[in-house]
Coordinates of N, CA and C in Angstrom, one line a residue:
M1 N 45.7 -42.6 14.1 CA 44.3 -42.6 13.8 C 43.4 -42.3 15.0
I2 N 43.8 -42.7 16.3 CA 42.6 -42.4 17.4 C 42.7 -40.7 17.3
Q3 N 43.9 -40.2 17.1 CA 43.7 -38.8 17.3 C 42.7 -38.2 16.2
L4 N 43.0 -38.6 14.8 CA 42.3 -38.1 13.6 C 40.8 -38.5 14.0
F5 N 40.3 -39.5 14.6 CA 38.9 -39.7 14.9 C 38.6 -39.1 16.1
A6 N 39.4 -38.8 17.0 CA 39.2 -37.9 18.0 C 38.8 -36.4 17.7
V7 N 39.7 -36.1 16.7 CA 39.4 -34.8 16.1 C 38.3 -34.6 15.2
G8 N 37.9 -35.7 14.4 CA 36.8 -35.7 13.5 C 35.5 -35.7 14.4
G9 N 35.7 -36.6 15.2 CA 34.4 -36.7 16.3 C 34.1 -35.2 16.9
V10 N 35.0 -34.7 17.4 CA 34.7 -33.3 18.1 C 34.2 -32.4 17.1
A11 N 34.8 -32.5 15.9 CA 34.1 -31.6 14.7 C 32.8 -31.7 14.4
V12 N 32.3 -33.0 14.3 CA 30.9 -33.7 14.0 C 30.1 -33.1 15.3
F13 N 30.7 -33.5 16.5 CA 29.9 -33.2 17.4 C 29.5 -31.6 17.8
A14 N 30.8 -30.8 17.4 CA 30.3 -29.3 17.5 C 29.6 -28.9 16.2
I15 N 29.6 -29.6 15.2 CA 28.6 -28.9 14.2 C 27.3 -29.3 14.6
F16 N 27.1 -30.5 15.2 CA 25.6 -31.0 15.6 C 25.2 -30.1 17.1
V17 N 26.1 -29.6 17.9 CA 25.7 -28.9 18.8 C 25.2 -27.4 18.2
Q18 N 26.1 -26.7 17.2 CA 25.7 -25.9 16.7 C 24.5 -25.8 16.2
Q19 N 24.0 -26.9 15.2 CA 22.7 -26.9 14.5 C 21.7 -26.9 15.6
F20 N 22.0 -27.9 17.1 CA 21.0 -28.1 17.7 C 20.5 -26.6 18.4
I21 N 21.5 -25.9 19.0 CA 21.6 -24.6 19.6 C 20.8 -23.9 18.5
F22 N 21.2 -23.7 17.1 CA 20.4 -22.8 16.5 C 18.7 -23.1 16.2
K23 N 18.6 -24.3 16.1 CA 17.1 -24.9 16.0 C 16.5 -24.7 17.2
L24 N 17.2 -24.6 18.6 CA 16.7 -24.2 19.8 C 16.3 -22.7 19.8
V25 N 17.1 -22.1 19.6 CA 16.9 -20.7 19.6 C 15.7 -20.2 18.7
K26 N 15.9 -21.0 17.5 CA 14.6 -20.4 16.7 C 13.2 -20.8 17.2
E27 N 13.3 -22.1 17.6 CA 11.8 -22.3 18.4 C 11.6 -21.9 19.8
N28 N 12.5 -21.6 20.4 CA 12.6 -21.2 21.7 C 13.6 -19.9 22.3
Q29 N 12.9 -19.1 22.6 CA 13.8 -17.6 22.5 C 14.5 -17.7 23.8
S30 N 14.4 -19.0 24.7 CA 15.1 -18.8 25.7 C 16.7 -18.7 25.7
L31 N 17.2 -19.3 24.9 CA 18.6 -19.2 24.5 C 19.0 -18.5 23.4
K32 N 19.7 -17.5 23.6 CA 20.0 -16.4 22.6 C 21.5 -15.7 22.7
G33 N 22.0 -15.2 21.9 CA 23.4 -14.8 22.0 C 24.3 -15.6 21.9
F34 N 25.6 -15.5 22.4 CA 26.5 -16.1 22.4 C 26.3 -16.9 23.4
I35 N 27.0 -18.2 23.4 CA 27.0 -19.1 24.4 C 28.4 -19.8 24.5
P36 N 29.2 -19.5 25.7 CA 30.5 -19.8 25.9 C 30.6 -21.5 25.9
I37 N 31.2 -22.2 25.0 CA 31.3 -23.6 25.0 C 32.9 -23.7 24.9
C38 N 33.3 -24.9 25.8 CA 34.7 -25.3 25.7 C 35.0 -26.2 24.5
A39 N 36.0 -25.6 23.9 CA 36.4 -26.2 22.6 C 37.0 -27.8 22.7
N40 N 37.1 -28.1 24.0 CA 37.5 -29.6 24.1 C 36.6 -30.5 24.7
C41 N 36.0 -30.2 25.8 CA 34.8 -30.9 26.7 C 33.6 -30.6 26.2
K42 N 33.3 -29.4 25.5 CA 31.9 -29.0 25.2 C 31.0 -28.8 26.5
K43 N 32.0 -28.4 27.4 CA 30.8 -28.0 28.7 C 30.7 -26.3 28.2
I44 N 29.5 -25.9 28.8 CA 29.0 -24.7 28.6 C 29.4 -23.7 30.0
R45 N 29.8 -22.5 29.8 CA 29.8 -21.8 31.0 C 28.7 -21.0 31.0
D46 N 27.7 -21.0 32.3 CA 26.6 -20.3 32.7 C 26.8 -18.8 32.9
D47 N 25.9 -18.0 33.4 CA 26.1 -16.6 33.8 C 26.8 -16.2 35.0
S48 N 26.8 -17.4 35.6 CA 27.5 -17.4 37.0 C 28.9 -17.6 36.9
G49 N 29.3 -18.1 35.6 CA 31.0 -18.8 35.4 C 31.2 -20.3 35.8
Y50 N 30.1 -20.7 35.8 CA 30.2 -22.0 36.4 C 30.1 -22.9 34.8
W51 N 31.1 -24.1 35.0 CA 30.7 -24.8 33.6 C 29.9 -26.2 33.8
N52 N 29.0 -26.1 32.9 CA 28.0 -27.1 32.9 C 28.1 -28.1 31.8
Q53 N 28.0 -29.6 32.0 CA 27.4 -30.2 31.0 C 26.4 -29.6 29.9
I54 N 26.9 -29.9 28.6 CA 25.9 -29.4 27.5 C 24.5 -29.8 27.8
E55 N 24.3 -31.2 28.3 CA 23.1 -31.5 28.4 C 22.3 -31.0 29.4
A56 N 22.9 -30.6 30.5 CA 22.3 -29.9 31.6 C 22.0 -28.5 31.5
Y57 N 23.1 -28.1 30.8 CA 22.5 -26.7 30.2 C 21.4 -26.4 29.4
I58 N 21.4 -27.2 28.5 CA 20.1 -27.0 27.6 C 19.0 -27.5 28.3
Q59 N 19.0 -28.3 29.0 CA 17.6 -28.9 29.9 C 17.4 -27.9 30.7
S60 N 18.3 -27.0 31.3 CA 17.7 -26.0 32.2 C 17.4 -24.7 31.7
H61 N 17.4 -24.6 30.3 CA 17.5 -23.5 29.6 C 16.1 -23.7 28.5
S62 N 15.5 -25.0 28.4 CA 14.6 -25.0 27.6 C 13.7 -26.2 27.9
E63 N 12.9 -26.5 27.0 CA 12.1 -27.7 27.2 C 12.6 -29.1 26.5
A64 N 13.9 -29.0 26.3 CA 14.4 -30.2 25.6 C 15.0 -31.1 26.7
E65 N 14.9 -32.7 26.5 CA 15.2 -33.7 27.3 C 16.5 -34.4 26.4
F66 N 17.1 -35.1 27.0 CA 18.3 -35.7 26.4 C 18.1 -37.3 26.8
T67 N 18.4 -38.2 25.8 CA 18.4 -39.6 25.9 C 19.7 -39.9 25.5
H68 N 20.5 -41.0 26.0 CA 21.8 -41.1 25.4 C 21.8 -42.5 24.6
S69 N 22.6 -42.3 23.7 CA 22.7 -43.5 23.0 C 24.0 -43.5 22.3
M70 N 24.7 -44.5 21.5 CA 26.1 -44.2 20.9 C 25.9 -44.6 19.7
C71 N 26.6 -43.8 18.7 CA 26.6 -43.9 17.2 C 27.5 -45.1 17.0
P72 N 27.3 -45.7 15.8 CA 28.1 -47.1 15.5 C 29.7 -46.4 15.4
E73 N 30.1 -45.4 15.0 CA 31.5 -45.2 14.9 C 32.4 -45.2 16.5
C74 N 31.5 -44.8 17.4 CA 32.0 -45.0 18.7 C 31.9 -45.9 19.2
S75 N 30.9 -46.9 18.9 CA 30.6 -48.0 19.3 C 31.8 -49.2 19.0
D76 N 32.3 -49.0 17.7 CA 33.4 -49.6 16.9 C 34.7 -49.1 17.8
H77 N 35.1 -48.0 18.0 CA 36.1 -47.3 18.7 C 36.2 -48.2 20.1
L78 N 35.1 -48.1 20.9 CA 35.2 -48.5 22.3 C 35.0 -50.2 22.4
Y79 N 34.3 -50.8 21.7 CA 34.1 -52.3 21.4 C 34.7 -53.2 20.5
G80 N 35.2 -52.6 19.4 CA 35.5 -53.2 18.2 C 36.2 -54.6 18.3
G81 N 37.3 -54.3 19.5 CA 38.1 -55.7 19.7 C 37.3 -56.8 20.6
Q82 N 36.1 -56.3 21.2 CA 35.5 -57.5 21.9 C 34.8 -58.4 21.3
K83 N 35.2 -59.8 21.7 CA 34.3 -60.9 20.7 C 32.9 -60.8 21.0
W84 N 32.4 -60.5 22.0 CA 30.9 -60.4 22.0 C 30.3 -59.3 21.0
Y85 N 31.1 -58.3 21.1 CA 30.7 -57.1 20.0 C 30.9 -57.4 18.3
I86 N 31.9 -58.4 18.2 CA 32.1 -58.8 16.9 C 30.9 -59.8 16.7
R87 N 30.3 -60.6 17.6 CA 29.4 -61.5 17.3 C 28.0 -61.0 17.2
L88 N 27.8 -59.7 17.9 CA 26.7 -59.1 17.7 C 26.4 -58.2 16.4
K89 N 27.6 -57.6 15.9 CA 27.6 -56.9 14.6 C 27.5 -58.0 13.8
E90 N 27.7 -59.3 13.8 CA 27.7 -60.3 12.7 C 26.4 -60.8 12.7
K91 N 25.7 -60.9 13.6 CA 24.2 -61.3 13.8 C 23.4 -60.2 13.1
K92 N 23.7 -58.9 13.4 CA 22.8 -57.9 12.9 C 23.0 -57.7 11.4
K93 N 24.4 -57.8 10.9 CA 24.6 -58.0 9.5 C 24.0 -59.0 8.9
Q94 N 24.0 -60.4 9.4 CA 23.3 -61.3 9.1 C 21.7 -61.1 8.7
A95 N 20.8 -60.6 10.1 CA 19.5 -60.2 10.0 C 19.3 -59.3 8.8
Q96 N 20.3 -58.2 8.6 CA 20.0 -57.2 7.5 C 20.0 -58.0 6.1
I97 N 20.9 -59.0 5.9 CA 20.9 -59.9 4.9 C 19.7 -60.5 4.5
T98 N 19.3 -61.1 5.6 CA 17.9 -61.9 5.3 C 16.7 -61.0 5.2
K99 N 16.8 -59.9 5.7 CA 15.7 -58.9 5.5 C 15.6 -58.2 4.3
N100 N 16.9 -58.1 3.7 CA 17.0 -57.6 2.5 C 18.2 -58.3 1.7
P101 N 17.5 -59.1 1.0 CA 18.3 -60.3 0.3 C 19.0 -59.7 -1.1
N102 N 18.7 -58.5 -1.7 CA 19.1 -57.8 -2.8 C 20.3 -57.2 -2.5

C-alpha cells in the first residue's frame, strides 16, 4: 500500500511540476526547452551539470517563490497513527459539522 501511495504521489507530483513549468514558461520565457528532472527525487540538472532541488531551480530561473505546506494525504501518511493528530482531525471534523450542519 505504501509503495502504491509513493508511486501515486510521485505521479501526481510529476503532473503538478509539468503543469507548473508549462505555466511558468508561458508567463515568463526565462525557462524553456527541455529541463532534465530526476524521475525519483525530482531534482533538476542545471547547465553546469549540478542537481538542484526543484524549488531552488525554479526560484533562481523565475520570479516565483515557494512556501511549504502539506497535503492531507501526506499528513495522514506521516501522522495518521499519532494520538494528537487523530484528535486534531476530529476537532476539525466537528467544526465543519457545526459550520455546515446539512
